[in-house]
C-alpha positions as YAML, in Angstrom:
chain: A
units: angstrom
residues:
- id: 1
  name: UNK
  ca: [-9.55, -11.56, -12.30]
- id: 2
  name: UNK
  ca: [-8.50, -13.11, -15.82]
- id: 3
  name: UNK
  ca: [-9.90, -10.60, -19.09]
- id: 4
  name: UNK
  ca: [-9.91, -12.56, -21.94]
- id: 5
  name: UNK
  ca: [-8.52, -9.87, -24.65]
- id: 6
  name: UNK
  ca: [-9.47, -11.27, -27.68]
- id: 7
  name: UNK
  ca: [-13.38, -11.18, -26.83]
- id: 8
  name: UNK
  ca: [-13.16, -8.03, -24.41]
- id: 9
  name: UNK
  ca: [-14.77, -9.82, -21.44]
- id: 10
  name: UNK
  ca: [-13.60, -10.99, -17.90]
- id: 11
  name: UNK
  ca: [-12.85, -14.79, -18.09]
- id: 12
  name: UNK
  ca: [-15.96, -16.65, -16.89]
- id: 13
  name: UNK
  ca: [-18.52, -13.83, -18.62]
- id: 14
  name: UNK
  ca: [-19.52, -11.95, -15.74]
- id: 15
  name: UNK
  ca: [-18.32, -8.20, -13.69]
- id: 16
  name: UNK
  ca: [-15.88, -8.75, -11.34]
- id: 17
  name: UNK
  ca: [-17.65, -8.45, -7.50]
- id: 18
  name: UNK
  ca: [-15.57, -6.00, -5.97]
- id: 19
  name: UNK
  ca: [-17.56, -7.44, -2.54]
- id: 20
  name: UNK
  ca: [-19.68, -9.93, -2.28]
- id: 21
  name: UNK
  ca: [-21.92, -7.24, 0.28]
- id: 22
  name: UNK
  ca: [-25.33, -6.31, -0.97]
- id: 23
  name: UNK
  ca: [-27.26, -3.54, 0.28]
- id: 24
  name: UNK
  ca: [-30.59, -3.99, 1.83]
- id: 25
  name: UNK
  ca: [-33.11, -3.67, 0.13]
- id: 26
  name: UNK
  ca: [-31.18, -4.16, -2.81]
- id: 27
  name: UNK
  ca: [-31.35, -0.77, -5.57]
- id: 28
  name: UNK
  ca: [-29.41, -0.99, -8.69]
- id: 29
  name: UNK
  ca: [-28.15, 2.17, -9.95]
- id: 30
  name: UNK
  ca: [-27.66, 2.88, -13.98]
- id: 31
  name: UNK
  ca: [-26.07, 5.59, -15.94]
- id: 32
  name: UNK
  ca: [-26.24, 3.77, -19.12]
- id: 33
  name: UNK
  ca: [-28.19, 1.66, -20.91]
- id: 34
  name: UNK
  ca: [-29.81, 0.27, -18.15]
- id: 35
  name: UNK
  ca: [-31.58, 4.11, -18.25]
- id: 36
  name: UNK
  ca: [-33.62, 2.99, -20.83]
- id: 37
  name: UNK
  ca: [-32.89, -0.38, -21.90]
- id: 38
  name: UNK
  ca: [-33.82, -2.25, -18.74]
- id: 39
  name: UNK
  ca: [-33.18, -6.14, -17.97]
- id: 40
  name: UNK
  ca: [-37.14, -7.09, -18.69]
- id: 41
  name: UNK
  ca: [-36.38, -9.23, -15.48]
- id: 42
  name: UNK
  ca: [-36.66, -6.27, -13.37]
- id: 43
  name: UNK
  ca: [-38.45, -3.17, -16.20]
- id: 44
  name: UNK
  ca: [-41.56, -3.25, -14.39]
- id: 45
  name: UNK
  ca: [-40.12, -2.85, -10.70]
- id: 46
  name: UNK
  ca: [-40.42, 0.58, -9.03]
- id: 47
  name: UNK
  ca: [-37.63, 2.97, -10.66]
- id: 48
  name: UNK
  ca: [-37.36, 6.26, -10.34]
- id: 49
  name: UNK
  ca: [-34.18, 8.96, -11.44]
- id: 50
  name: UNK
  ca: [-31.49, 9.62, -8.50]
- id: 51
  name: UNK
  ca: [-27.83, 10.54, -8.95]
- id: 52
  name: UNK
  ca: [-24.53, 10.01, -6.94]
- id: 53
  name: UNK
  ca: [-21.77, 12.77, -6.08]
- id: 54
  name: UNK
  ca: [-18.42, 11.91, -6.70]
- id: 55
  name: UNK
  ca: [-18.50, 10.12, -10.12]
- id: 56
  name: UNK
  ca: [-19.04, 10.75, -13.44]
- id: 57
  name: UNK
  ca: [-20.26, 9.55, -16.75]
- id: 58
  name: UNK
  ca: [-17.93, 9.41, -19.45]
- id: 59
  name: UNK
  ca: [-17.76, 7.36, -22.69]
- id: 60
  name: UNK
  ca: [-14.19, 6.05, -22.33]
- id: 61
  name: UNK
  ca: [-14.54, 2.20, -22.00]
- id: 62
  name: UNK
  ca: [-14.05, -0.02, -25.55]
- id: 63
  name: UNK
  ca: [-16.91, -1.81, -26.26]
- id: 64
  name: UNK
  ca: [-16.31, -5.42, -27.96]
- id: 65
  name: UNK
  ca: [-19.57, -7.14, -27.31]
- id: 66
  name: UNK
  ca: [-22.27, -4.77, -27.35]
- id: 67
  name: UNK
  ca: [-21.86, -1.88, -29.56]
- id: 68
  name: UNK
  ca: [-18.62, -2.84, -31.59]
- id: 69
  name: UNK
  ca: [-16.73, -5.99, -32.12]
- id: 70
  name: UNK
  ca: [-13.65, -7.73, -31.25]
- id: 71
  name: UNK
  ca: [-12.48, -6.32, -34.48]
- id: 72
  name: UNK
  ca: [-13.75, -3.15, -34.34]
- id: 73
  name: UNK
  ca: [-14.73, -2.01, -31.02]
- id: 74
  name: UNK
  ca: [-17.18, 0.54, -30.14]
- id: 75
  name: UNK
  ca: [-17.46, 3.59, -27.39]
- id: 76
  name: UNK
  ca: [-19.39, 3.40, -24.50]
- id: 77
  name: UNK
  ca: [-20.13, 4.67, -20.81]
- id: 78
  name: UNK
  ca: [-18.00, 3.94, -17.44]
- id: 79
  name: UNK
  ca: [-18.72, 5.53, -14.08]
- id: 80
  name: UNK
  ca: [-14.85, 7.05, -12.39]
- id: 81
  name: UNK
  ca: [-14.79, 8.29, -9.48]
- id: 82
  name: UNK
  ca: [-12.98, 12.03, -8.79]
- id: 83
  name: UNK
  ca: [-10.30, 10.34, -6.75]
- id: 84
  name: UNK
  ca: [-9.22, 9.25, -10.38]
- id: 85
  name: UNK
  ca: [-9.83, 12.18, -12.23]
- id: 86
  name: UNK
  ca: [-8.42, 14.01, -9.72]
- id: 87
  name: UNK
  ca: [-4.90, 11.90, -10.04]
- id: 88
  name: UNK
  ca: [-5.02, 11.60, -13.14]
- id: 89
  name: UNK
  ca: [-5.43, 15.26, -14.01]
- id: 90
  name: UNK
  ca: [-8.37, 15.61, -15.09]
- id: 91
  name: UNK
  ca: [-10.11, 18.00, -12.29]
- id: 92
  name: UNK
  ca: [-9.05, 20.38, -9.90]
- id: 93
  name: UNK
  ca: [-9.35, 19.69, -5.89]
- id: 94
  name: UNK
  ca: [-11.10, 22.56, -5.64]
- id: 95
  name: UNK
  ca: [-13.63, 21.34, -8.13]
- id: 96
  name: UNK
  ca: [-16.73, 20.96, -7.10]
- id: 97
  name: UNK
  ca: [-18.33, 17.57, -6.61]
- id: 98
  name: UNK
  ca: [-18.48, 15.42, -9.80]
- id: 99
  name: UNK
  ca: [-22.58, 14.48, -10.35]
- id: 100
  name: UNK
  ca: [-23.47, 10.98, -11.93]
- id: 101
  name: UNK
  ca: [-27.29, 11.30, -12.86]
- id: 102
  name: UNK
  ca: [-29.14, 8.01, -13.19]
- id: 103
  name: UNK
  ca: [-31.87, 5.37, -12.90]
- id: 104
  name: UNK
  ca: [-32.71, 3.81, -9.54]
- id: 105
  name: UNK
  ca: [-34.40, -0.10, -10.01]
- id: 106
  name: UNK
  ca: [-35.60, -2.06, -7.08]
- id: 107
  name: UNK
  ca: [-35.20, -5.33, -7.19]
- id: 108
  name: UNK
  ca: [-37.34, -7.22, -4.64]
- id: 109
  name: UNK
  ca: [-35.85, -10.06, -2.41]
- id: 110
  name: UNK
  ca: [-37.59, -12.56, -4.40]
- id: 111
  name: UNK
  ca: [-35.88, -11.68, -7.94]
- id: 112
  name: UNK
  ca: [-32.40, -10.35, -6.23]
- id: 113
  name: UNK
  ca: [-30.51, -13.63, -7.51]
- id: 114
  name: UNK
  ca: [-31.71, -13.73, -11.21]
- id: 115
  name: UNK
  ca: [-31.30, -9.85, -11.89]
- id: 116
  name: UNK
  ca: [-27.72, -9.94, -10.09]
- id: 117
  name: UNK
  ca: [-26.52, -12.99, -12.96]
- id: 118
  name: UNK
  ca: [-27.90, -10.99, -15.67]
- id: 119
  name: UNK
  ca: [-26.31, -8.10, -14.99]
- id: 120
  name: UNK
  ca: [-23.08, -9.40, -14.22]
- id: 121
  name: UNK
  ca: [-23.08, -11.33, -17.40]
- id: 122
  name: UNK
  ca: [-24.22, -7.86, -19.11]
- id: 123
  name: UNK
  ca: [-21.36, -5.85, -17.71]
- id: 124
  name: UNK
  ca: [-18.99, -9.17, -18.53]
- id: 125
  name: UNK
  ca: [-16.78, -6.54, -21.09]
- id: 126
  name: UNK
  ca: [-14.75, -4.60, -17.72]
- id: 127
  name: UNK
  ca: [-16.99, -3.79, -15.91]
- id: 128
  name: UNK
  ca: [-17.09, -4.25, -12.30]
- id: 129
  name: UNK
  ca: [-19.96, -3.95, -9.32]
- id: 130
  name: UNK
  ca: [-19.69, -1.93, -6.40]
- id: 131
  name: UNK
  ca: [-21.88, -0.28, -3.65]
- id: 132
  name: UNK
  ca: [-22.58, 3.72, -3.65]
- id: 133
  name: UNK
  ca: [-24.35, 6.11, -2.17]
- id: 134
  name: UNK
  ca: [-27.64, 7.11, -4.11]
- id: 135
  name: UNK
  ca: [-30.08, 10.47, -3.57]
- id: 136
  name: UNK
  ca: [-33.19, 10.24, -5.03]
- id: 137
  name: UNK
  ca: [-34.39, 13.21, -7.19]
- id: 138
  name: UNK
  ca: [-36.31, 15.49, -5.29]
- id: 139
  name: UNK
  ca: [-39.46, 14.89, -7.46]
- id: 140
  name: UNK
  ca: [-39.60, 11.29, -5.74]
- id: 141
  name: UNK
  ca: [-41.45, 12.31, -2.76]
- id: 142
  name: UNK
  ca: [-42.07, 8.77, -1.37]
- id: 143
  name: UNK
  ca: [-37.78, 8.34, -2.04]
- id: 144
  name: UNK
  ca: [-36.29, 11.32, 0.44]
- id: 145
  name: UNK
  ca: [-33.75, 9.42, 1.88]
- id: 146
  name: UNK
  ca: [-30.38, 8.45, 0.61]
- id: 147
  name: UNK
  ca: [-29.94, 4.49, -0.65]
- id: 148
  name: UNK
  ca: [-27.28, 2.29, -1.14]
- id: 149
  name: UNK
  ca: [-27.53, 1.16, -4.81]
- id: 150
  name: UNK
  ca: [-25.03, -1.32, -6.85]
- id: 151
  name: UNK
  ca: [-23.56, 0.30, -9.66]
- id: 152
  name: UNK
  ca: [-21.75, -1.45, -11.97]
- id: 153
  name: UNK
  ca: [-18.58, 0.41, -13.40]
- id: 154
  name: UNK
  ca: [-15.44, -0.14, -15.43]
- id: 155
  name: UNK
  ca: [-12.88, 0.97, -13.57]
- id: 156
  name: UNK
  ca: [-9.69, 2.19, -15.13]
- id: 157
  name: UNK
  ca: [-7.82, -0.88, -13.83]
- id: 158
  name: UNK
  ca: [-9.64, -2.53, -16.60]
- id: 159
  name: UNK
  ca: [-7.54, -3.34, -19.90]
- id: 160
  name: UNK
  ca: [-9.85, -2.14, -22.02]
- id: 161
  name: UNK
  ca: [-10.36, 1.84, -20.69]
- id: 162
  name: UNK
  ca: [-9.46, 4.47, -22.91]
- id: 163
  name: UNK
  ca: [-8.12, 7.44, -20.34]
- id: 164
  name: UNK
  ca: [-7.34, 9.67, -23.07]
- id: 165
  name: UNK
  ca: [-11.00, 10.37, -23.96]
- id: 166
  name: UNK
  ca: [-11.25, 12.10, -20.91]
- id: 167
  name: UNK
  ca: [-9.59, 14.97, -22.48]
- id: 168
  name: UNK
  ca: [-11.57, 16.97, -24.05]
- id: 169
  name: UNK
  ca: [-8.97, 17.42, -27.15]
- id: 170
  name: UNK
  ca: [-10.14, 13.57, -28.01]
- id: 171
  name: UNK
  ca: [-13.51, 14.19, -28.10]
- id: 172
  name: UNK
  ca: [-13.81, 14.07, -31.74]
- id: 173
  name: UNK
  ca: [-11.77, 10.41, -31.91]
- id: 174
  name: UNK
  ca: [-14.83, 9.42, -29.54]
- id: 175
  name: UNK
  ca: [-17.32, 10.59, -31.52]
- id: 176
  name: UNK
  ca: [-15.98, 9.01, -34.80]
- id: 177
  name: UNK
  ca: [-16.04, 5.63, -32.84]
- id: 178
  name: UNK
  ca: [-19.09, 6.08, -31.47]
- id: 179
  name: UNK
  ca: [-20.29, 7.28, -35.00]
- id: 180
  name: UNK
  ca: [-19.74, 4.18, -36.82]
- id: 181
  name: UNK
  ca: [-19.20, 1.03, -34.53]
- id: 182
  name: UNK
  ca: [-21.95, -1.47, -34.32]
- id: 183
  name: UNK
  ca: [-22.15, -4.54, -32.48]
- id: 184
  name: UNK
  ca: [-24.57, -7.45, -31.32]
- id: 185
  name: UNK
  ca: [-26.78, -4.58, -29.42]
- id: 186
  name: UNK
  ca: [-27.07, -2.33, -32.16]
- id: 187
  name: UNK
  ca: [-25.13, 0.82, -33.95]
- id: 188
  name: UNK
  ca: [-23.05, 2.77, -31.03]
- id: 189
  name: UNK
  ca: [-24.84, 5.62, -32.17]
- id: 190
  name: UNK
  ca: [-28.43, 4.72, -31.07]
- id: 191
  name: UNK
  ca: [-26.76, 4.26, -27.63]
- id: 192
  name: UNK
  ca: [-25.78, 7.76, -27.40]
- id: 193
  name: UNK
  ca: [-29.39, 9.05, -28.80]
- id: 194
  name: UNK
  ca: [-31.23, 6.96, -26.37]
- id: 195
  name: UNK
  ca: [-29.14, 7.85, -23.81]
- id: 196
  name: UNK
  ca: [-29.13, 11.62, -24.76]
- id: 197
  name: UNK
  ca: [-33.18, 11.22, -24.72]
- id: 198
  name: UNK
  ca: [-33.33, 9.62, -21.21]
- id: 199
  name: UNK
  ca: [-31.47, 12.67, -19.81]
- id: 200
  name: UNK
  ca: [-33.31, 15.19, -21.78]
- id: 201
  name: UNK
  ca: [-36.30, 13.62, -20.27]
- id: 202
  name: UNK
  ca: [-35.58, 13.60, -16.69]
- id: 203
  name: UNK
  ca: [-34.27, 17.25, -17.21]
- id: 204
  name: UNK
  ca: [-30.25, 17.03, -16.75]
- id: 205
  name: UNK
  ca: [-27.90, 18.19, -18.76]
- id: 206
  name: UNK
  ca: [-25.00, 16.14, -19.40]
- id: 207
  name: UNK
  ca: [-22.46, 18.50, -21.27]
- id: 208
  name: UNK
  ca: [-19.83, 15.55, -22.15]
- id: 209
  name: UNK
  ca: [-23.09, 13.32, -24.02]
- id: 210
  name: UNK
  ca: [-24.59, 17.06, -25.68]
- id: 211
  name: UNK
  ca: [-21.46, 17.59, -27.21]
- id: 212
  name: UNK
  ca: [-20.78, 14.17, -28.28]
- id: 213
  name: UNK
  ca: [-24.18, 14.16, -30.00]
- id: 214
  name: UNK
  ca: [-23.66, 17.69, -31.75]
- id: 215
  name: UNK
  ca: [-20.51, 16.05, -33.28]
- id: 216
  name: UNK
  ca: [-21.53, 12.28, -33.81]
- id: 217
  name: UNK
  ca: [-24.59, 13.80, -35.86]
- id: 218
  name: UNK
  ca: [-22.48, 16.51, -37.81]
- id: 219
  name: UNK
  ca: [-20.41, 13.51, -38.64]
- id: 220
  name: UNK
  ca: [-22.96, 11.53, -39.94]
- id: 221
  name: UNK
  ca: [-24.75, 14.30, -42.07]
- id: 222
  name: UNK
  ca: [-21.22, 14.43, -44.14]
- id: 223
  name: UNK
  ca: [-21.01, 10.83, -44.23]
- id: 224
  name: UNK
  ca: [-24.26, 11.13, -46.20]
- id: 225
  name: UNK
  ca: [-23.05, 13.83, -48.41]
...
């Protein structure tokens, strides 16, 4: 696929299909703003919290058309899987699992089309859809049995991926971007809160978004000083 680098988006403003497969019934699977900002297409369709082993969240993908700007990019969240951060060096083997805590929509046969071309045109800036494995929190008592869900990701293929904020030695040249960008969706920081307050309310702790938030809102208080 052709990224248009200028804008930050693939060429033709939508993800990039790594199949063109969908599960059935079709779930969609969000670890970002789709936690708590959901297409309004699909908001009122049964959702409930789930999470997939083997990935995790972490805010390392430039954001030029949501939460910063072609000029001035912002910070936000991509899904990589520990085959990557295992090869890249950023776990151990003997790790265990990575967990990627999220919220399961789905999307009925009847509305599959409409919420599929919304969301690829919302993840148009890298981001790419694939198929994974979901388990439904254990609270869900009618959802017991694994799902296939789409998730859609920005892999680190993707030109504009920042690897070196998954060291933790960068994590306060995150939190300055994420500080201080804004874009056509809003300040990067009220991403981070609201995504901070969806996983304090479905009880997970996410230690790479706490810390980000202690230091994002230290930063802020001395900007104000």
């Amino acid at each position: 696929p052709m990224f248009n680098h200028e804008l930050g988006v693939w060429v033709g403003d939508k993800a990039v299909a790594e199949s063109q497969d969908l599960p059935n019934p079709v779930y969609v699977f969000g670890y970002g703003s789709l936690c708590w900002r959901p297409q309004e297409s699909f908001a009122s369709f049964d959702h409930f919290p789930g999470h997939v082993f083997g990935w995790k969240r972490v805010f390392a993908q430039l954001s030029k058309d949501h939460r910063g700007t072609p000029e001035s990019p912002g910070l936000v969240v991509t899904a990589v899987d520990d085959e990557y951060l295992t090869t890249a060096g950023f776990r151990s083997v003997d790790d265990a699992a990575s967990v990627l805590h999220g919220e399961v929509y789905h999307i009925p046969d009847h509305a599959v089309a409409q919420v599929l071309d919304e969301l690829d045109f919302r993840e148009k800036g890298g981001y790419s859809r694939i198929i994974v494995t979901v388990i439904p929190s254990k609270i869900q008592e009618e959802h017991q049995t694994p799902i296939k869900a789409l998730l859609w990701a920005a892999t680190p293929s993707n030109p504009l991926f920042q690897p070196h904020f998954l060291a933790q030695s960068n994590v306060r040249e995150a939190a300055k971007i994420v500080a201080f960008a804004k874009g056509p969706s809003g300040p990067n920081r009220e991403y981070l809160f609201a995504l901070h307050d969806y996983l304090v309310r479905v009880g997970v702790v996410d230690r790479h978004v706490e810390e980000l938030c202690q230091i994002v809102q230290e930063m802020l208080k001395a900007d104000t000083n």
